[in-house]
Every structure is written in structure tokens, then in C-alpha cells.
Amino acid sequence: MLFTPDGKQIKRVPHASDFRAAIQLLGASRAEGVRRALNRIIDEMPPDKETGRRTFNSAQVASQLQPWPYPLAGLYDIALDIEGNDATGRQVYDRAGLIFALFVWECFMARQERWVLQDQGAGPSGPNQEIMGAVYQELGLD
């Protein structure tokens, strides 16, 4: 489950139309593969030595995974489909990052543990920075 810092449960993925389009392009099977891969990454994250809780920074994790393994690499494929052949590499990269971040958001909403959306982005601002720079901190089981 995902919560705001003030304790309100988050029940919707932002950029819903972008997310639906990505899922449609991926298809049910590949979308589920992305979800499984992300949940595996979250499950395998070590807890902080001092707090005993896990922290997930979506931008940092996306960078550490470069190049993205399949099924996550499929997000680049559909980003190119969405942006079109005339898109710059940066446009495709940014679109793939947004799609990755939306899947991450969805995964945290669906988990049994309680997570708080700790920080909605730091650094350069842009239309998707609040999603792509999101930091999730584990609160524990409900």
C-alpha cells in the first residue's frame, strides 16, 4: 500500500492515460512480466542498517539497471512506439523513464507492506520529475 507523508492512501497511478497506453502496447503478458521484475527488485532490496526499513529511489534504481534487462527493456521499445521514429534519443529515454516510474508507483500501491511516497522529486524540474524522481520508504506491514 502506498501513502502520502500525511497518511492518506494513494489509490491511483498518475498520468493514467499514459500508463494505460503503455499497458496496451505491452500487452497483458509483458506488462505482468514488468510487474514481476519490479516486485523482485523490491523484494531483494536490503533494509537500511540503522532503520531496518527499505528505501527505493525510482530514478536511482532505473539508472543502476542500465542497460535494462528484459522484461524491463520492453519499456524502451514501447517508448519508441509512443514517441515515433522522429523522436530524439532523449525523448525516448524520458518516455521510458516515465513508464518505468508509473509501473513502480503501481507496484508500491499493490504491495502488502505500507510504503510512503517520501519525496516527489529533487533536482531539475520537468513535467514528469515528480514521478521519475519519486522516493518510496517502507513503513512496515499493515
PDB file of C-alpha atoms in Angstrom, residues 5-140:
ATOM      1  CA  PRO A   5       3.606  11.663   4.073  1.00  0.00           C
ATOM      2  CA  ASP A   6       0.453  12.837   5.885  1.00  0.00           C
ATOM      3  CA  GLY A   7      -1.004   9.310   5.923  1.00  0.00           C
ATOM      4  CA  LYS A   8      -3.506   9.374   3.039  1.00  0.00           C
ATOM      5  CA  GLN A   9      -3.604   6.222   0.945  1.00  0.00           C
ATOM      6  CA  ILE A  10      -2.715   6.676  -2.714  1.00  0.00           C
ATOM      7  CA  LYS A  11      -5.058   4.626  -4.875  1.00  0.00           C
ATOM      8  CA  ARG A  12      -4.373   5.905  -8.396  1.00  0.00           C
ATOM      9  CA  VAL A  13      -1.414   5.890 -10.713  1.00  0.00           C
ATOM     10  CA  PRO A  14      -0.676   9.396 -12.038  1.00  0.00           C
ATOM     11  CA  HIS A  15      -0.556  10.031 -15.785  1.00  0.00           C
ATOM     12  CA  ALA A  16      -3.300   7.409 -16.105  1.00  0.00           C
ATOM     13  CA  SER A  17      -3.760   7.766 -19.867  1.00  0.00           C
ATOM     14  CA  ASP A  18      -0.005   7.343 -20.462  1.00  0.00           C
ATOM     15  CA  PHE A  19       0.009   4.291 -18.211  1.00  0.00           C
ATOM     16  CA  ARG A  20      -2.999   2.701 -19.935  1.00  0.00           C
ATOM     17  CA  ALA A  21      -1.382   3.286 -23.341  1.00  0.00           C
ATOM     18  CA  ALA A  22       1.837   1.649 -22.159  1.00  0.00           C
ATOM     19  CA  ILE A  23      -0.005  -1.388 -20.818  1.00  0.00           C
ATOM     20  CA  GLN A  24      -1.966  -1.708 -24.053  1.00  0.00           C
ATOM     21  CA  LEU A  25       1.219  -1.582 -26.152  1.00  0.00           C
ATOM     22  CA  LEU A  26       2.996  -4.077 -23.907  1.00  0.00           C
ATOM     23  CA  GLY A  27       0.087  -6.478 -23.751  1.00  0.00           C
ATOM     24  CA  ALA A  28      -1.064  -8.266 -20.615  1.00  0.00           C
ATOM     25  CA  SER A  29       1.725 -10.840 -20.541  1.00  0.00           C
ATOM     26  CA  ARG A  30       4.633  -8.404 -20.927  1.00  0.00           C
ATOM     27  CA  ALA A  31       3.037  -5.910 -18.511  1.00  0.00           C
ATOM     28  CA  GLU A  32       2.782  -8.664 -15.919  1.00  0.00           C
ATOM     29  CA  GLY A  33       6.425  -9.547 -16.580  1.00  0.00           C
ATOM     30  CA  VAL A  34       7.420  -5.944 -15.826  1.00  0.00           C
ATOM     31  CA  ARG A  35       5.415  -6.044 -12.585  1.00  0.00           C
ATOM     32  CA  ARG A  36       7.048  -9.313 -11.521  1.00  0.00           C
ATOM     33  CA  ALA A  37      10.530  -7.962 -12.296  1.00  0.00           C
ATOM     34  CA  LEU A  38       9.928  -4.787 -10.287  1.00  0.00           C
ATOM     35  CA  ASN A  39       8.470  -6.693  -7.342  1.00  0.00           C
ATOM     36  CA  ARG A  40      11.506  -8.982  -7.387  1.00  0.00           C
ATOM     37  CA  ILE A  41      13.811  -5.931  -7.272  1.00  0.00           C
ATOM     38  CA  ILE A  42      11.837  -4.517  -4.331  1.00  0.00           C
ATOM     39  CA  ASP A  43      11.798  -7.884  -2.533  1.00  0.00           C
ATOM     40  CA  GLU A  44      15.580  -8.213  -2.880  1.00  0.00           C
ATOM     41  CA  MET A  45      16.398  -4.706  -1.630  1.00  0.00           C
ATOM     42  CA  PRO A  46      18.353  -4.848   1.613  1.00  0.00           C
ATOM     43  CA  PRO A  47      16.975  -2.849   4.523  1.00  0.00           C
ATOM     44  CA  ASP A  48      18.858   0.136   5.881  1.00  0.00           C
ATOM     45  CA  LYS A  49      21.258  -0.983   8.627  1.00  0.00           C
ATOM     46  CA  GLU A  50      20.083   1.706  11.033  1.00  0.00           C
ATOM     47  CA  THR A  51      16.332   1.815  10.439  1.00  0.00           C
ATOM     48  CA  GLY A  52      15.684  -1.737   9.268  1.00  0.00           C
ATOM     49  CA  ARG A  53      13.486  -0.304   6.514  1.00  0.00           C
ATOM     50  CA  ARG A  54      13.938  -0.279   2.760  1.00  0.00           C
ATOM     51  CA  THR A  55      14.101   2.826   0.585  1.00  0.00           C
ATOM     52  CA  PHE A  56      13.508   2.805  -3.168  1.00  0.00           C
ATOM     53  CA  ASN A  57      14.529   5.758  -5.335  1.00  0.00           C
ATOM     54  CA  SER A  58      12.948   5.205  -8.748  1.00  0.00           C
ATOM     55  CA  ALA A  59      15.469   7.321 -10.674  1.00  0.00           C
ATOM     56  CA  GLN A  60      18.454   5.739  -8.930  1.00  0.00           C
ATOM     57  CA  VAL A  61      17.198   2.178  -9.431  1.00  0.00           C
ATOM     58  CA  ALA A  62      16.422   2.852 -13.102  1.00  0.00           C
ATOM     59  CA  SER A  63      19.981   4.131 -13.586  1.00  0.00           C
ATOM     60  CA  GLN A  64      21.547   1.194 -11.741  1.00  0.00           C
ATOM     61  CA  LEU A  65      19.736  -1.250 -14.009  1.00  0.00           C
ATOM     62  CA  GLN A  66      21.253   0.219 -17.214  1.00  0.00           C
ATOM     63  CA  PRO A  67      21.023  -1.362 -19.654  1.00  0.00           C
ATOM     64  CA  TRP A  68      17.582  -2.538 -18.634  1.00  0.00           C
ATOM     65  CA  PRO A  69      17.193  -6.319 -18.772  1.00  0.00           C
ATOM     66  CA  TYR A  70      14.090  -7.898 -20.251  1.00  0.00           C
ATOM     67  CA  PRO A  71      11.245  -7.635 -19.494  1.00  0.00           C
ATOM     68  CA  LEU A  72      12.062  -4.052 -18.434  1.00  0.00           C
ATOM     69  CA  ALA A  73      13.817  -3.395 -21.760  1.00  0.00           C
ATOM     70  CA  GLY A  74      10.405  -3.678 -23.393  1.00  0.00           C
ATOM     71  CA  LEU A  75       9.615  -0.287 -21.863  1.00  0.00           C
ATOM     72  CA  TYR A  76      12.153   1.298 -24.220  1.00  0.00           C
ATOM     73  CA  ASP A  77      10.542  -0.484 -27.151  1.00  0.00           C
ATOM     74  CA  ILE A  78       7.108   0.905 -26.408  1.00  0.00           C
ATOM     75  CA  ALA A  79       8.555   4.338 -25.584  1.00  0.00           C
ATOM     76  CA  LEU A  80       9.872   4.439 -29.148  1.00  0.00           C
ATOM     77  CA  ASP A  81       6.460   3.336 -30.441  1.00  0.00           C
ATOM     78  CA  ILE A  82       4.780   6.127 -28.475  1.00  0.00           C
ATOM     79  CA  GLU A  83       7.278   8.856 -29.378  1.00  0.00           C
ATOM     80  CA  GLY A  84       7.664   7.823 -33.021  1.00  0.00           C
ATOM     81  CA  ASN A  85      10.649   7.379 -35.309  1.00  0.00           C
ATOM     82  CA  ASP A  86      11.366  11.115 -35.456  1.00  0.00           C
ATOM     83  CA  ALA A  87      11.865  11.338 -31.690  1.00  0.00           C
ATOM     84  CA  THR A  88      15.266  12.113 -30.261  1.00  0.00           C
ATOM     85  CA  GLY A  89      17.036   9.579 -28.102  1.00  0.00           C
ATOM     86  CA  ARG A  90      16.395  11.840 -25.123  1.00  0.00           C
ATOM     87  CA  GLN A  91      12.638  11.891 -25.802  1.00  0.00           C
ATOM     88  CA  VAL A  92      12.539   8.085 -25.939  1.00  0.00           C
ATOM     89  CA  TYR A  93      14.703   7.835 -22.802  1.00  0.00           C
ATOM     90  CA  ASP A  94      12.429  10.254 -20.915  1.00  0.00           C
ATOM     91  CA  ARG A  95       9.281   8.420 -22.047  1.00  0.00           C
ATOM     92  CA  ALA A  96      10.764   5.066 -20.989  1.00  0.00           C
ATOM     93  CA  GLY A  97      11.689   6.598 -17.620  1.00  0.00           C
ATOM     94  CA  LEU A  98       8.147   7.844 -17.122  1.00  0.00           C
ATOM     95  CA  ILE A  99       6.668   4.447 -17.979  1.00  0.00           C
ATOM     96  CA  PHE A 100       9.142   2.728 -15.630  1.00  0.00           C
ATOM     97  CA  ALA A 101       8.207   5.148 -12.841  1.00  0.00           C
ATOM     98  CA  LEU A 102       4.478   4.560 -13.373  1.00  0.00           C
ATOM     99  CA  PHE A 103       4.930   0.796 -13.109  1.00  0.00           C
ATOM    100  CA  VAL A 104       6.988   1.327  -9.934  1.00  0.00           C
ATOM    101  CA  TRP A 105       4.204   3.506  -8.490  1.00  0.00           C
ATOM    102  CA  GLU A 106       1.623   0.827  -9.294  1.00  0.00           C
ATOM    103  CA  CYS A 107       3.773  -1.877  -7.688  1.00  0.00           C
ATOM    104  CA  PHE A 108       4.029   0.039  -4.420  1.00  0.00           C
ATOM    105  CA  MET A 109       0.270   0.639  -4.389  1.00  0.00           C
ATOM    106  CA  ALA A 110      -0.329  -3.115  -4.701  1.00  0.00           C
ATOM    107  CA  ARG A 111       2.190  -4.336  -2.123  1.00  0.00           C
ATOM    108  CA  GLN A 112       1.153  -5.672   1.286  1.00  0.00           C
ATOM    109  CA  GLU A 113       3.680  -3.557   3.133  1.00  0.00           C
ATOM    110  CA  ARG A 114       2.951   0.076   3.866  1.00  0.00           C
ATOM    111  CA  TRP A 115       5.147   2.482   1.897  1.00  0.00           C
ATOM    112  CA  VAL A 116       5.235   6.259   1.997  1.00  0.00           C
ATOM    113  CA  LEU A 117       5.955   8.423  -1.009  1.00  0.00           C
ATOM    114  CA  GLN A 118       8.681  10.313   0.801  1.00  0.00           C
ATOM    115  CA  ASP A 119       9.901  12.739  -1.827  1.00  0.00           C
ATOM    116  CA  GLN A 120       8.332  13.762  -5.072  1.00  0.00           C
ATOM    117  CA  GLY A 121      11.497  14.615  -6.908  1.00  0.00           C
ATOM    118  CA  ALA A 122      14.646  16.546  -6.415  1.00  0.00           C
ATOM    119  CA  GLY A 123      16.876  18.169  -8.942  1.00  0.00           C
ATOM    120  CA  PRO A 124      15.918  19.639 -12.296  1.00  0.00           C
ATOM    121  CA  SER A 125      12.209  20.177 -12.664  1.00  0.00           C
ATOM    122  CA  GLY A 126      10.287  18.885 -15.612  1.00  0.00           C
ATOM    123  CA  PRO A 127       6.782  17.681 -16.414  1.00  0.00           C
ATOM    124  CA  ASN A 128       7.492  14.179 -15.075  1.00  0.00           C
ATOM    125  CA  GLN A 129      10.124  14.885 -12.411  1.00  0.00           C
ATOM    126  CA  GLU A 130       7.699  14.326  -9.540  1.00  0.00           C
ATOM    127  CA  ILE A 131       7.111  10.789 -10.800  1.00  0.00           C
ATOM    128  CA  MET A 132      10.540   9.878 -12.124  1.00  0.00           C
ATOM    129  CA  GLY A 133      12.370  11.096  -9.010  1.00  0.00           C
ATOM    130  CA  ALA A 134       9.998   9.536  -6.501  1.00  0.00           C
ATOM    131  CA  VAL A 135      11.435   8.053  -3.313  1.00  0.00           C
ATOM    132  CA  TYR A 136       9.466   5.342  -1.532  1.00  0.00           C
ATOM    133  CA  GLN A 137      10.187   4.417   2.073  1.00  0.00           C
ATOM    134  CA  GLU A 138       8.941   1.274   3.766  1.00  0.00           C
ATOM    135  CA  LEU A 139       6.797   1.722   6.854  1.00  0.00           C
ATOM    136  CA  GLY A 140       6.155  -1.979   7.512  1.00  0.00           C
TER     137      GLY A 140
END
